[in-house]
Short mmCIF file of N, CA and C in Angstrom, two decimals:
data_model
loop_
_atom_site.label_atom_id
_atom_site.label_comp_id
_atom_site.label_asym_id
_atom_site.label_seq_id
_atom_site.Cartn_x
_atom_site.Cartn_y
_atom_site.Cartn_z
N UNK A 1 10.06 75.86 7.95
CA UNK A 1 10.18 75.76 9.38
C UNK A 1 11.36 74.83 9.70
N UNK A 2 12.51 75.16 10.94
CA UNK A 2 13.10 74.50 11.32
C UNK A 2 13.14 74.12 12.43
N UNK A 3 14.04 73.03 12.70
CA UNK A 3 13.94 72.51 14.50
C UNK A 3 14.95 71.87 14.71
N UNK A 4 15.71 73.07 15.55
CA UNK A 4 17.17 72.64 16.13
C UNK A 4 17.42 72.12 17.07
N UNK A 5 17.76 72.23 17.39
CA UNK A 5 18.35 71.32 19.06
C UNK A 5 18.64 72.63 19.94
N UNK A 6 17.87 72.58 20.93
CA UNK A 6 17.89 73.84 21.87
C UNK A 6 19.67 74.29 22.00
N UNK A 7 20.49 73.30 22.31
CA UNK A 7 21.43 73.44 23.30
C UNK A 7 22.24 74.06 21.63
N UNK A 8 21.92 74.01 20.71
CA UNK A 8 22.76 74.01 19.46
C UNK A 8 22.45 75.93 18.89
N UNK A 9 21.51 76.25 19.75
CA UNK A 9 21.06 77.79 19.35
C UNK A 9 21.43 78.81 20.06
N UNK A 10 21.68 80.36 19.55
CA UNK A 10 23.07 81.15 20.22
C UNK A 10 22.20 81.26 21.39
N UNK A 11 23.01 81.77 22.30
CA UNK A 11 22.42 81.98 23.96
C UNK A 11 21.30 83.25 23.48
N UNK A 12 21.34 84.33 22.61
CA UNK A 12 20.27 84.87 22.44
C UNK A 12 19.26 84.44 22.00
N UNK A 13 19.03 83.37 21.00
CA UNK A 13 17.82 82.64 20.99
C UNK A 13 17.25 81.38 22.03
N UNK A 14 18.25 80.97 23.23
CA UNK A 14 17.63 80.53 24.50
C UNK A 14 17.27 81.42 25.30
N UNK A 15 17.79 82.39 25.05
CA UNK A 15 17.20 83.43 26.53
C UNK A 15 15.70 83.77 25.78
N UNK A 16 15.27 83.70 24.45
CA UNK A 16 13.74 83.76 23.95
C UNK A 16 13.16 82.90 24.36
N UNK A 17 13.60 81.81 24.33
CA UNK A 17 13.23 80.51 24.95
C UNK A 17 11.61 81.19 26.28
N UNK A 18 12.96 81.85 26.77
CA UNK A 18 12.14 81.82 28.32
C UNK A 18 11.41 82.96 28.44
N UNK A 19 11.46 84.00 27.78
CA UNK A 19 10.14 84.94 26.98
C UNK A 19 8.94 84.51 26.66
N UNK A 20 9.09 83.31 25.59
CA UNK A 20 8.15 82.34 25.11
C UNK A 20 7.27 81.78 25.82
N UNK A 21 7.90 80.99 27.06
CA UNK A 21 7.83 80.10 27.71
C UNK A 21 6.79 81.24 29.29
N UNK A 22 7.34 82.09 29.22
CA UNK A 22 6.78 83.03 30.09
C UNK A 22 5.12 83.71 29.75
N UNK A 23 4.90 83.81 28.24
CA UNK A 23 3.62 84.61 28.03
C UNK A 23 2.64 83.72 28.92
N UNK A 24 1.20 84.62 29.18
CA UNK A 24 0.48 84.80 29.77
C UNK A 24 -0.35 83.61 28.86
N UNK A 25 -0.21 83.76 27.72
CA UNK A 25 -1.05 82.31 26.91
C UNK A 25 -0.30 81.09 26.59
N UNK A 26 1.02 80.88 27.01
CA UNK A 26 1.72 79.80 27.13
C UNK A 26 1.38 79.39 28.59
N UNK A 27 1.46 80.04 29.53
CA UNK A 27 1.91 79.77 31.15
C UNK A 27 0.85 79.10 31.47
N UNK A 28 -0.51 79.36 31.00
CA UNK A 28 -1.73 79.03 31.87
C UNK A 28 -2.44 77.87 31.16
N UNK A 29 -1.62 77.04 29.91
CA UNK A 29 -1.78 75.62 30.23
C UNK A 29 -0.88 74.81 30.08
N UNK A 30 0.80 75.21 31.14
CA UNK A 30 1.27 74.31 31.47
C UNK A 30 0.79 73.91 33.58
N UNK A 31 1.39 72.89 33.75
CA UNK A 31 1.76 72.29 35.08
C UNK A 31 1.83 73.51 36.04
N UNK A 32 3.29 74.12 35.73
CA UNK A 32 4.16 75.12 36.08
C UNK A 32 4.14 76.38 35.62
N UNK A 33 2.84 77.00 36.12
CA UNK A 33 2.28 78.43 35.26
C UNK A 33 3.26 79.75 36.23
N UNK A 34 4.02 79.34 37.01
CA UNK A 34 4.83 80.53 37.34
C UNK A 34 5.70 81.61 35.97
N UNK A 35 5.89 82.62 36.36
CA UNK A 35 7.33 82.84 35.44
C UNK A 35 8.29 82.62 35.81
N UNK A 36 8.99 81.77 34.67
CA UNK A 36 10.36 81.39 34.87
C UNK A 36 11.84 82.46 35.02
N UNK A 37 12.12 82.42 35.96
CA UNK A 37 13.09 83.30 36.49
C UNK A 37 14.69 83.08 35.17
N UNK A 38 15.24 83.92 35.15
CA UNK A 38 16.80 83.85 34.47
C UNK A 38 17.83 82.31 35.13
N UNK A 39 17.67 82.70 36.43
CA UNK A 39 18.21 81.89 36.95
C UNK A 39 17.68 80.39 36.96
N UNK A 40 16.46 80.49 36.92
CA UNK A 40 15.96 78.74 36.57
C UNK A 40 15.70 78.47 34.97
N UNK A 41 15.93 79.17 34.55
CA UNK A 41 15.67 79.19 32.85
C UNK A 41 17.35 78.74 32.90
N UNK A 42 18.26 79.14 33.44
CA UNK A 42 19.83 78.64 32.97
C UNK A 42 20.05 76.91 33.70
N UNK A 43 19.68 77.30 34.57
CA UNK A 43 19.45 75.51 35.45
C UNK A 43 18.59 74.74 34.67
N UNK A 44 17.70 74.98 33.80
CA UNK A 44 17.12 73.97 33.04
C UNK A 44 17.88 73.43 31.70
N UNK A 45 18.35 75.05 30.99
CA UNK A 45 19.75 74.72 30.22
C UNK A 45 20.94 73.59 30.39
N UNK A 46 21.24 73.68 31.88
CA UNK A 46 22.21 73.21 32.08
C UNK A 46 21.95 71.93 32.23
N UNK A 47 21.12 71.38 32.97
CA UNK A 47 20.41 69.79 32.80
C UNK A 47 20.53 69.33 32.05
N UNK A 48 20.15 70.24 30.77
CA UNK A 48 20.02 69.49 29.12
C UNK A 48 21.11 68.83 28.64
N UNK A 49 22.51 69.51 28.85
CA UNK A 49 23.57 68.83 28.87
C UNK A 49 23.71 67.76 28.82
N UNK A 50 23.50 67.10 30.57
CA UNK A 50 23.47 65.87 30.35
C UNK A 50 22.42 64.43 30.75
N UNK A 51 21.44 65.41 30.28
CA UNK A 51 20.39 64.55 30.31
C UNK A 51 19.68 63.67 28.85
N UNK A 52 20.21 62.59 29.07
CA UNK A 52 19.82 61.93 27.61
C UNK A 52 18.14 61.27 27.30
N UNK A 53 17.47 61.70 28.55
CA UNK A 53 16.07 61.39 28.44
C UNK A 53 15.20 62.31 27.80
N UNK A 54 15.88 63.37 27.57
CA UNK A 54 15.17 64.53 26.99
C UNK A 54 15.72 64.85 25.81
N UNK A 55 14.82 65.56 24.99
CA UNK A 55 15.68 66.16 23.75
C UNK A 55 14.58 67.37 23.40
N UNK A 56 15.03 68.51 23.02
CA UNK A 56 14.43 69.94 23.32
C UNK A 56 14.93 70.62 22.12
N UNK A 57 13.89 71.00 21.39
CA UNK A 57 14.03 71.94 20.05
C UNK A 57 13.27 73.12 19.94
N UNK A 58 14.56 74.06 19.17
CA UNK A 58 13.46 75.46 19.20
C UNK A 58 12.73 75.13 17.63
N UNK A 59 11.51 75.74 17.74
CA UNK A 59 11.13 75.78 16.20
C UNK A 59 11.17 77.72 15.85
N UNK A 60 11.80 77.52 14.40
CA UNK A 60 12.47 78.27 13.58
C UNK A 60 11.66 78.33 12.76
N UNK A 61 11.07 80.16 12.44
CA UNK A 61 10.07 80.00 11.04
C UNK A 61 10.65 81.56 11.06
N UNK A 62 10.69 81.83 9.24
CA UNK A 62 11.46 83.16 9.17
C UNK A 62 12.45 84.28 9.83
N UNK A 63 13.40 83.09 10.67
CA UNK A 63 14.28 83.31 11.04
C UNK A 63 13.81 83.92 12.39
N UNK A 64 12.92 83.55 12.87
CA UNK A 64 12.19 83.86 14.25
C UNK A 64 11.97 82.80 14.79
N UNK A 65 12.21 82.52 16.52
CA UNK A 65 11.84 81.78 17.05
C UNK A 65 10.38 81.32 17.43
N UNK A 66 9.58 80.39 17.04
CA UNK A 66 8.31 80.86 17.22
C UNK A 66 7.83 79.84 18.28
N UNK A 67 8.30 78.82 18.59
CA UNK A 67 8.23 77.61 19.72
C UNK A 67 9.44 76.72 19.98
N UNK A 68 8.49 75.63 20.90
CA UNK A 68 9.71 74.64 21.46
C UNK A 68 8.88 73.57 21.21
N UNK A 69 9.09 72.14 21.32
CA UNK A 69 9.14 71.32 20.89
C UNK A 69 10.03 69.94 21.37
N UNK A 70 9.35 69.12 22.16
CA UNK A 70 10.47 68.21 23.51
C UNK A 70 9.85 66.78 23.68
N UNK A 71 10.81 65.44 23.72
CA UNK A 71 10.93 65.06 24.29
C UNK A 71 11.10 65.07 25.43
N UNK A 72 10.35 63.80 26.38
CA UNK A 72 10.99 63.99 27.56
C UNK A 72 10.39 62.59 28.10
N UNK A 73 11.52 62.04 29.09
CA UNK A 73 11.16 60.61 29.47
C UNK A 73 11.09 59.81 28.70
N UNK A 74 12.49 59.86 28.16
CA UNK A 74 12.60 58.62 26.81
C UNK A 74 13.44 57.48 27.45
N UNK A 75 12.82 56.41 27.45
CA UNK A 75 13.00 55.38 27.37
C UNK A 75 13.74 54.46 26.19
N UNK A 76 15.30 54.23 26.42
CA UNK A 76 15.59 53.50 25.38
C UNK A 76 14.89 52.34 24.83
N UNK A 77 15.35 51.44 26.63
CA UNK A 77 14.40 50.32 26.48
C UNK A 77 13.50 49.93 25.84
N UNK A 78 12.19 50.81 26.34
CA UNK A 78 10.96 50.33 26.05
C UNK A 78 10.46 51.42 24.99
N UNK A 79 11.50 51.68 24.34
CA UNK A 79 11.18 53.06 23.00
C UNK A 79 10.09 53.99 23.38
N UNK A 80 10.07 54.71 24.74
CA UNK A 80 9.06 54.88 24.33
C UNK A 80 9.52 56.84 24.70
N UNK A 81 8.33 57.87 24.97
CA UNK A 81 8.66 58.98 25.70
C UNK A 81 6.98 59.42 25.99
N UNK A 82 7.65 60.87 25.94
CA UNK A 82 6.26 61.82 26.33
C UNK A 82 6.92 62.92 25.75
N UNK A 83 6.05 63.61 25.15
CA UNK A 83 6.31 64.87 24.37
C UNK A 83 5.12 66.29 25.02
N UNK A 84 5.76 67.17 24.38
CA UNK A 84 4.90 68.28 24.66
C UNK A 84 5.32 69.46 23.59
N UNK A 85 4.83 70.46 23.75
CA UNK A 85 5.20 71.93 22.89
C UNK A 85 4.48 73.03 23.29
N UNK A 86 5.38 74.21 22.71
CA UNK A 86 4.18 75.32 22.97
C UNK A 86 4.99 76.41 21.57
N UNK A 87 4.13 77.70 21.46
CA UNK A 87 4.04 78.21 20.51
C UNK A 87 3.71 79.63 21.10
N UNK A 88 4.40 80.43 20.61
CA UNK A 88 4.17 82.07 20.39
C UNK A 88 3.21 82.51 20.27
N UNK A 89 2.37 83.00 21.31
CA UNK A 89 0.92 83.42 21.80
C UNK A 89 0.25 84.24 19.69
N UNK A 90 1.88 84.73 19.35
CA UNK A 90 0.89 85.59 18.11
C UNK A 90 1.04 84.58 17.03
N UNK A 91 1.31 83.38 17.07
CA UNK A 91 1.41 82.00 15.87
C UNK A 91 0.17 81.31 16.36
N UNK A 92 -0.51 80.99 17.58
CA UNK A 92 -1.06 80.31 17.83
C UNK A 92 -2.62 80.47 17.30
N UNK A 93 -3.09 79.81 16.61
CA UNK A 93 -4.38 78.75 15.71
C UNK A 93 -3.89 79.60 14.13
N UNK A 94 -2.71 79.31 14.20
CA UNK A 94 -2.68 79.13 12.43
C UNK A 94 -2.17 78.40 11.83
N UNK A 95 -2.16 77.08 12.55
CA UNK A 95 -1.72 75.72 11.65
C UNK A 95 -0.60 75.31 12.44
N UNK A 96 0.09 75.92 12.64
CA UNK A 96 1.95 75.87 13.18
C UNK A 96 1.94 74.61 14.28
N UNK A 97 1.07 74.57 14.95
CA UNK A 97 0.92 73.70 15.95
C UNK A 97 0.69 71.74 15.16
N UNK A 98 -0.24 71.92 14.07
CA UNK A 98 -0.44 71.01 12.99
C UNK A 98 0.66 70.49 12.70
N UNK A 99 1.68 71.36 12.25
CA UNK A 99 3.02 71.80 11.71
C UNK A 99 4.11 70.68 12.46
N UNK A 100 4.08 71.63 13.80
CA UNK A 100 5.00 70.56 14.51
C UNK A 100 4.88 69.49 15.08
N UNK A 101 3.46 69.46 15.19
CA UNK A 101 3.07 67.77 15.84
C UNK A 101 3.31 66.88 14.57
N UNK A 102 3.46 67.15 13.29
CA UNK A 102 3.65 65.93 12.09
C UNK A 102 4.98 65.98 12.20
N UNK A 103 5.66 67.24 12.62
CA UNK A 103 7.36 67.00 12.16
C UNK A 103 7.79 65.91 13.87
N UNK A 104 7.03 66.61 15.10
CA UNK A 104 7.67 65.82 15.99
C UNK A 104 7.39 63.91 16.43
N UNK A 105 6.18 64.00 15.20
CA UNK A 105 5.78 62.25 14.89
C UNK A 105 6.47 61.44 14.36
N UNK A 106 6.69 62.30 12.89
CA UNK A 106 8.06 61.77 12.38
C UNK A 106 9.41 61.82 12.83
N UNK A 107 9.86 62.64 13.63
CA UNK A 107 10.93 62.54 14.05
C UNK A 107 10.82 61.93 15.27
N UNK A 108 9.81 61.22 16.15
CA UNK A 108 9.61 60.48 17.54
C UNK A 108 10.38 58.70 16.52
N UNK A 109 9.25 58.55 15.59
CA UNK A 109 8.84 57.28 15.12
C UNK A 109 9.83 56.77 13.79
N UNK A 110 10.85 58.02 13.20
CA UNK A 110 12.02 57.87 12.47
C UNK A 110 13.57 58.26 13.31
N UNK A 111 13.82 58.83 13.40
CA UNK A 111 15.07 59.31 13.95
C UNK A 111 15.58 58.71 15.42
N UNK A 112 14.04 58.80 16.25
CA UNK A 112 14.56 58.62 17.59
C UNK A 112 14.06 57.58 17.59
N UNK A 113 13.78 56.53 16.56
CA UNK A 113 13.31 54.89 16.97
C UNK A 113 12.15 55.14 18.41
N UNK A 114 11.59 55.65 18.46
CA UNK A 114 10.60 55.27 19.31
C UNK A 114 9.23 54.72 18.49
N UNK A 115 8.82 53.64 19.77
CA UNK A 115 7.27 52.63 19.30
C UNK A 115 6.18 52.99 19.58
N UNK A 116 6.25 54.61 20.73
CA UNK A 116 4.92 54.59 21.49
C UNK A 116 5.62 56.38 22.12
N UNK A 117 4.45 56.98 21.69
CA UNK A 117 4.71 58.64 22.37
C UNK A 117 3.64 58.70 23.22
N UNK A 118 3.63 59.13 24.12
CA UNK A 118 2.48 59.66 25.37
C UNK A 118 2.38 61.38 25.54
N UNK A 119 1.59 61.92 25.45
CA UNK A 119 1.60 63.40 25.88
C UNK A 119 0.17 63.21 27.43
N UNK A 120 0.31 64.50 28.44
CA UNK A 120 -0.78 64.79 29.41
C UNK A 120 -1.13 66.16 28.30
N UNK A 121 -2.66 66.70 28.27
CA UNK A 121 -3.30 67.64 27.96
C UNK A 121 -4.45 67.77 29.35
N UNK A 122 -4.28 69.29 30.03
CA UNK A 122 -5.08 69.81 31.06
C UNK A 122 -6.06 69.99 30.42
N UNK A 123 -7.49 69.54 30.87
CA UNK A 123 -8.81 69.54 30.34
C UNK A 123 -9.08 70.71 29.59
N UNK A 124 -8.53 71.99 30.06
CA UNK A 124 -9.09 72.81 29.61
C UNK A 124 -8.33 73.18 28.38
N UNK A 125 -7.81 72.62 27.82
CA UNK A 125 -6.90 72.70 26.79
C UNK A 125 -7.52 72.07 25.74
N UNK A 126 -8.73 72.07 25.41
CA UNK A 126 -9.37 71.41 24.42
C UNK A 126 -9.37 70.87 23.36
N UNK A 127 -8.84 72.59 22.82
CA UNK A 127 -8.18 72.71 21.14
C UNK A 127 -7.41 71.39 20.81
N UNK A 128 -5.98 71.29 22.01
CA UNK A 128 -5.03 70.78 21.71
C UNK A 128 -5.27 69.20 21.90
N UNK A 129 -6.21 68.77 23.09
CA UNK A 129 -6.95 67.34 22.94
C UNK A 129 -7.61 67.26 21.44
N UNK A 130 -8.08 68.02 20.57
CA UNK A 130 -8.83 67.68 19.66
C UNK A 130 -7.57 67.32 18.67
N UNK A 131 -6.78 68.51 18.28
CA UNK A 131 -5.49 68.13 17.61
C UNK A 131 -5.14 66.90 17.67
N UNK A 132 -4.56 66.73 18.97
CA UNK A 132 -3.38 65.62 19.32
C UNK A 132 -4.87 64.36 18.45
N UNK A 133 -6.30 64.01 18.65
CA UNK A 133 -6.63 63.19 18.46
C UNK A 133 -6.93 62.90 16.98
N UNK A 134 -6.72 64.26 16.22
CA UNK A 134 -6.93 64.29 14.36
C UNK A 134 -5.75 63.54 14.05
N UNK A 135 -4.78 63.46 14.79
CA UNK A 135 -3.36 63.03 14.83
C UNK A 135 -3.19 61.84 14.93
N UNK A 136 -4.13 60.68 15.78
CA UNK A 136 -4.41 59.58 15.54
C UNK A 136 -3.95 59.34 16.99
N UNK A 137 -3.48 59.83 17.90
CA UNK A 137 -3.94 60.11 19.66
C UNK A 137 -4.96 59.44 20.40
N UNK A 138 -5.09 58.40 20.88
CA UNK A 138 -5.71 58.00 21.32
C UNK A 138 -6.13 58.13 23.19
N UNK A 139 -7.59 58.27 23.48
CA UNK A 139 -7.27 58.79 24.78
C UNK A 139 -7.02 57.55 25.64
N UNK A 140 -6.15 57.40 26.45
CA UNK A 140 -5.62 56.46 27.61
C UNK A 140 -6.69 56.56 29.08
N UNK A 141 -6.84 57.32 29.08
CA UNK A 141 -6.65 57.41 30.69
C UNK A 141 -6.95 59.15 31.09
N UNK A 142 -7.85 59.49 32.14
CA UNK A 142 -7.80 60.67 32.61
C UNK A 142 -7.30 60.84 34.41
N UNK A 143 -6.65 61.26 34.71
CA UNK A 143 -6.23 61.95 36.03
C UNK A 143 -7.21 62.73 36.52
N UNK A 144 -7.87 62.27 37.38
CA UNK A 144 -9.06 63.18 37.90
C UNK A 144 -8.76 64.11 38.66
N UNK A 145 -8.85 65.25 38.65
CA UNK A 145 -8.54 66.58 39.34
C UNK A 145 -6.89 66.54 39.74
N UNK A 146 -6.16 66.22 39.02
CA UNK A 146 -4.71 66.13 39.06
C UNK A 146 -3.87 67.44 39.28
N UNK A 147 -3.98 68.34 38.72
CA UNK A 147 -3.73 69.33 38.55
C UNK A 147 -4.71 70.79 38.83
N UNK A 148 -4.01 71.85 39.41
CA UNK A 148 -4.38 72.81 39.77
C UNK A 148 -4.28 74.06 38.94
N UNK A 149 -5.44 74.49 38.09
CA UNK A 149 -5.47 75.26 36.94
C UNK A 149 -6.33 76.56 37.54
N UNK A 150 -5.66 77.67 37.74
CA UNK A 150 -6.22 79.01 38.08
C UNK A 150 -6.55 78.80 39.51
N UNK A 151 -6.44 78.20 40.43
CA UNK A 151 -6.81 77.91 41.56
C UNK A 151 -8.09 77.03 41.63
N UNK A 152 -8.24 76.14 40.71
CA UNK A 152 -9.30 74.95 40.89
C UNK A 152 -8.19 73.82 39.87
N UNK A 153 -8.92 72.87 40.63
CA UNK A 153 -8.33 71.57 40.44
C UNK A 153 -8.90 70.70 39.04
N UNK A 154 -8.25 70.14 38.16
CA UNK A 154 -8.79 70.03 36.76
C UNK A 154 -8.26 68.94 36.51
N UNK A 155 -9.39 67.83 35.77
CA UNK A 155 -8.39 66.90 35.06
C UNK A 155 -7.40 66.81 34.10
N UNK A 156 -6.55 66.03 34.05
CA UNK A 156 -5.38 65.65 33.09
C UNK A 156 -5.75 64.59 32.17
N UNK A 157 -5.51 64.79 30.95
CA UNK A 157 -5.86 63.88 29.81
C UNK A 157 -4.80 63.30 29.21
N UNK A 158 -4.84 61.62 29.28
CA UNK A 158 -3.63 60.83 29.07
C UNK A 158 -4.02 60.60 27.54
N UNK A 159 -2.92 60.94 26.61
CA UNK A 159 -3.29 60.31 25.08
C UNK A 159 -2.17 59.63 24.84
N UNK A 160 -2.11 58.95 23.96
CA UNK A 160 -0.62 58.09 23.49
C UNK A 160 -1.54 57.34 22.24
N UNK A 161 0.19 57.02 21.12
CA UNK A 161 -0.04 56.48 19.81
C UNK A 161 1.13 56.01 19.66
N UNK A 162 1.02 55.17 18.87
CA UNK A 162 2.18 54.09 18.53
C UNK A 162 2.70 54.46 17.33
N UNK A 163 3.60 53.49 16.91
CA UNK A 163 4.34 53.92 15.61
C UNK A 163 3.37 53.39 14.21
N UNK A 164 2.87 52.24 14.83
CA UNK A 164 2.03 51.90 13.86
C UNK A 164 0.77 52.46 13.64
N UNK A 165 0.06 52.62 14.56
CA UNK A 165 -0.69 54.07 14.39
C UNK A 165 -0.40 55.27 13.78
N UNK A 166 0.53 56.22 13.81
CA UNK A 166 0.99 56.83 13.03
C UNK A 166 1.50 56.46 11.71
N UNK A 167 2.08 55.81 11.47
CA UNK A 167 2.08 54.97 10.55
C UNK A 167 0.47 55.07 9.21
N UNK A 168 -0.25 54.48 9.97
CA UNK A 168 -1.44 54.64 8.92
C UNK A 168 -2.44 55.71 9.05
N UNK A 169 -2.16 56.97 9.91
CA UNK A 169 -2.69 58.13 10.04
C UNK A 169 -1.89 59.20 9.13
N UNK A 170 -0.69 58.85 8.66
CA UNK A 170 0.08 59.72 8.42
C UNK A 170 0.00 60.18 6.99
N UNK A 171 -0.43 59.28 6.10
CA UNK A 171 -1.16 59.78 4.68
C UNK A 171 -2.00 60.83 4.61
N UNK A 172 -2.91 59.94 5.61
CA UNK A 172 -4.37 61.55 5.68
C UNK A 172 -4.34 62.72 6.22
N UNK A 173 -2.74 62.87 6.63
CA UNK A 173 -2.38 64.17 7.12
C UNK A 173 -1.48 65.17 5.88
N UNK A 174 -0.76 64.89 5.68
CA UNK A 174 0.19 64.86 4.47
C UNK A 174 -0.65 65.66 3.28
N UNK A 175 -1.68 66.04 2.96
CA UNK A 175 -2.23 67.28 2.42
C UNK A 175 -2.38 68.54 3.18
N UNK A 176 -2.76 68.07 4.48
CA UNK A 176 -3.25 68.76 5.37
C UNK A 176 -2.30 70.40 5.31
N UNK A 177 -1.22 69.04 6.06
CA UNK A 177 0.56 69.72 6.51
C UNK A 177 0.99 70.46 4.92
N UNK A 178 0.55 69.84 3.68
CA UNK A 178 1.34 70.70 3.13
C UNK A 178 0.45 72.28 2.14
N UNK A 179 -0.54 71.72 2.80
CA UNK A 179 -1.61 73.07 3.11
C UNK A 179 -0.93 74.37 3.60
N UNK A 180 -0.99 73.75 5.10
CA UNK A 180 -0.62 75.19 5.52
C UNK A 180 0.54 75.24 5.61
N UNK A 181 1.83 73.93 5.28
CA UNK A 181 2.95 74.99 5.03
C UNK A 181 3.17 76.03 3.85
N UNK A 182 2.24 75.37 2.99
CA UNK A 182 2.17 76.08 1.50
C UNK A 182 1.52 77.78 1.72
N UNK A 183 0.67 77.51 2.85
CA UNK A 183 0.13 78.75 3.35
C UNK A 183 1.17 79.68 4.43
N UNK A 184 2.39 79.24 4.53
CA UNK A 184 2.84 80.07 5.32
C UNK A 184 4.04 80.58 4.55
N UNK A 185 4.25 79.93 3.38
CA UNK A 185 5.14 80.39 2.27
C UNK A 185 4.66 81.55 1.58
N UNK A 186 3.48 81.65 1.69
CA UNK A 186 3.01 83.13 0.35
C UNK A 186 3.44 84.17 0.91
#
């Protein structure tokens, strides 16, 4: 599996981007469950440019785009951000998600010097609250009816982990991860 830098991939693998980003099992647990139009899919492109609070990767598995993968609201200062991802409705519960939350830990807590990652998970997103917390995620804080999911109002789930937290979670993952990458090699 790889993970490039959005802005670094040919314009035919951003315009997947927003395919991706569009399915019917991506859309309905983000914020912003509309479909994303051509024209606001290129205005978000173009932001990226020069926006240094963000940093946005496609993930790459057999030469297929299969997700994204983001910073966002990085804080030099106070090292810190908020991350998120999503994944290709036909990849999704076979590890891949496992996959990129260890590569985007290590690369939050090595590369981009950050001390402290924050993600929101919409209640009904369960799976991915359980993940993020095998991960060593700790819950913060909930937003009570914050958000508007199918036309009812739902809480938002605040998790965040530090570097040192990860740090000593990151052994007991490290079979896990090379489980199922070993499983996606056969």
């Amino acid at each position: 599996m790889e993970f490039v830098p959005i802005l670094d991939l040919p314009a035919t693998r951003q315009a997947q981007v927003r395919h991706l980003r569009n399915q019917p099992e991506v859309r309905r647990f983000m914020y912003t469950s509309h479909e994303i139009s051509e024209a606001e899919h290129a205005r978000w492109l173009d932001q990226l440019k020069s926006n240094s609070r963000q940093a946005v990767f496609g993930v790459i598995s057999d030469d297929q785009l299969i997700g994204v993968v983001s910073l966002s609201e990085i804080n030099a200062l106070q090292r810190t951000a908020d991350w998120a991802f999503y994944l290709d409705a036909r990849v999704q519960g076979k590890g891949i998600g496992s996959q990129v939350e260890f590569w985007l830990l290590d690369y939050a807590f090595g590369p981009a010097q950050l001390e402290k990652l924050n993600c929101e998970v919409l209640e009904v997103n369960s799976a991915v609250i359980k993940m993020h917390q095998r991960f060593g995620f700790m819950l913060e804080g909930v937003r009570r009816q914050n958000a508007i999911h199918e036309g009812k109002r739902v809480d938002v789930f605040l998790l965040g982990i530090t570097q040192e937290e990860w740090r000593q979670q990151r052994p007991n993952l490290v079979p896990v991860i090379e489980r199922l990458a070993g499983k996606g090699n056969q």
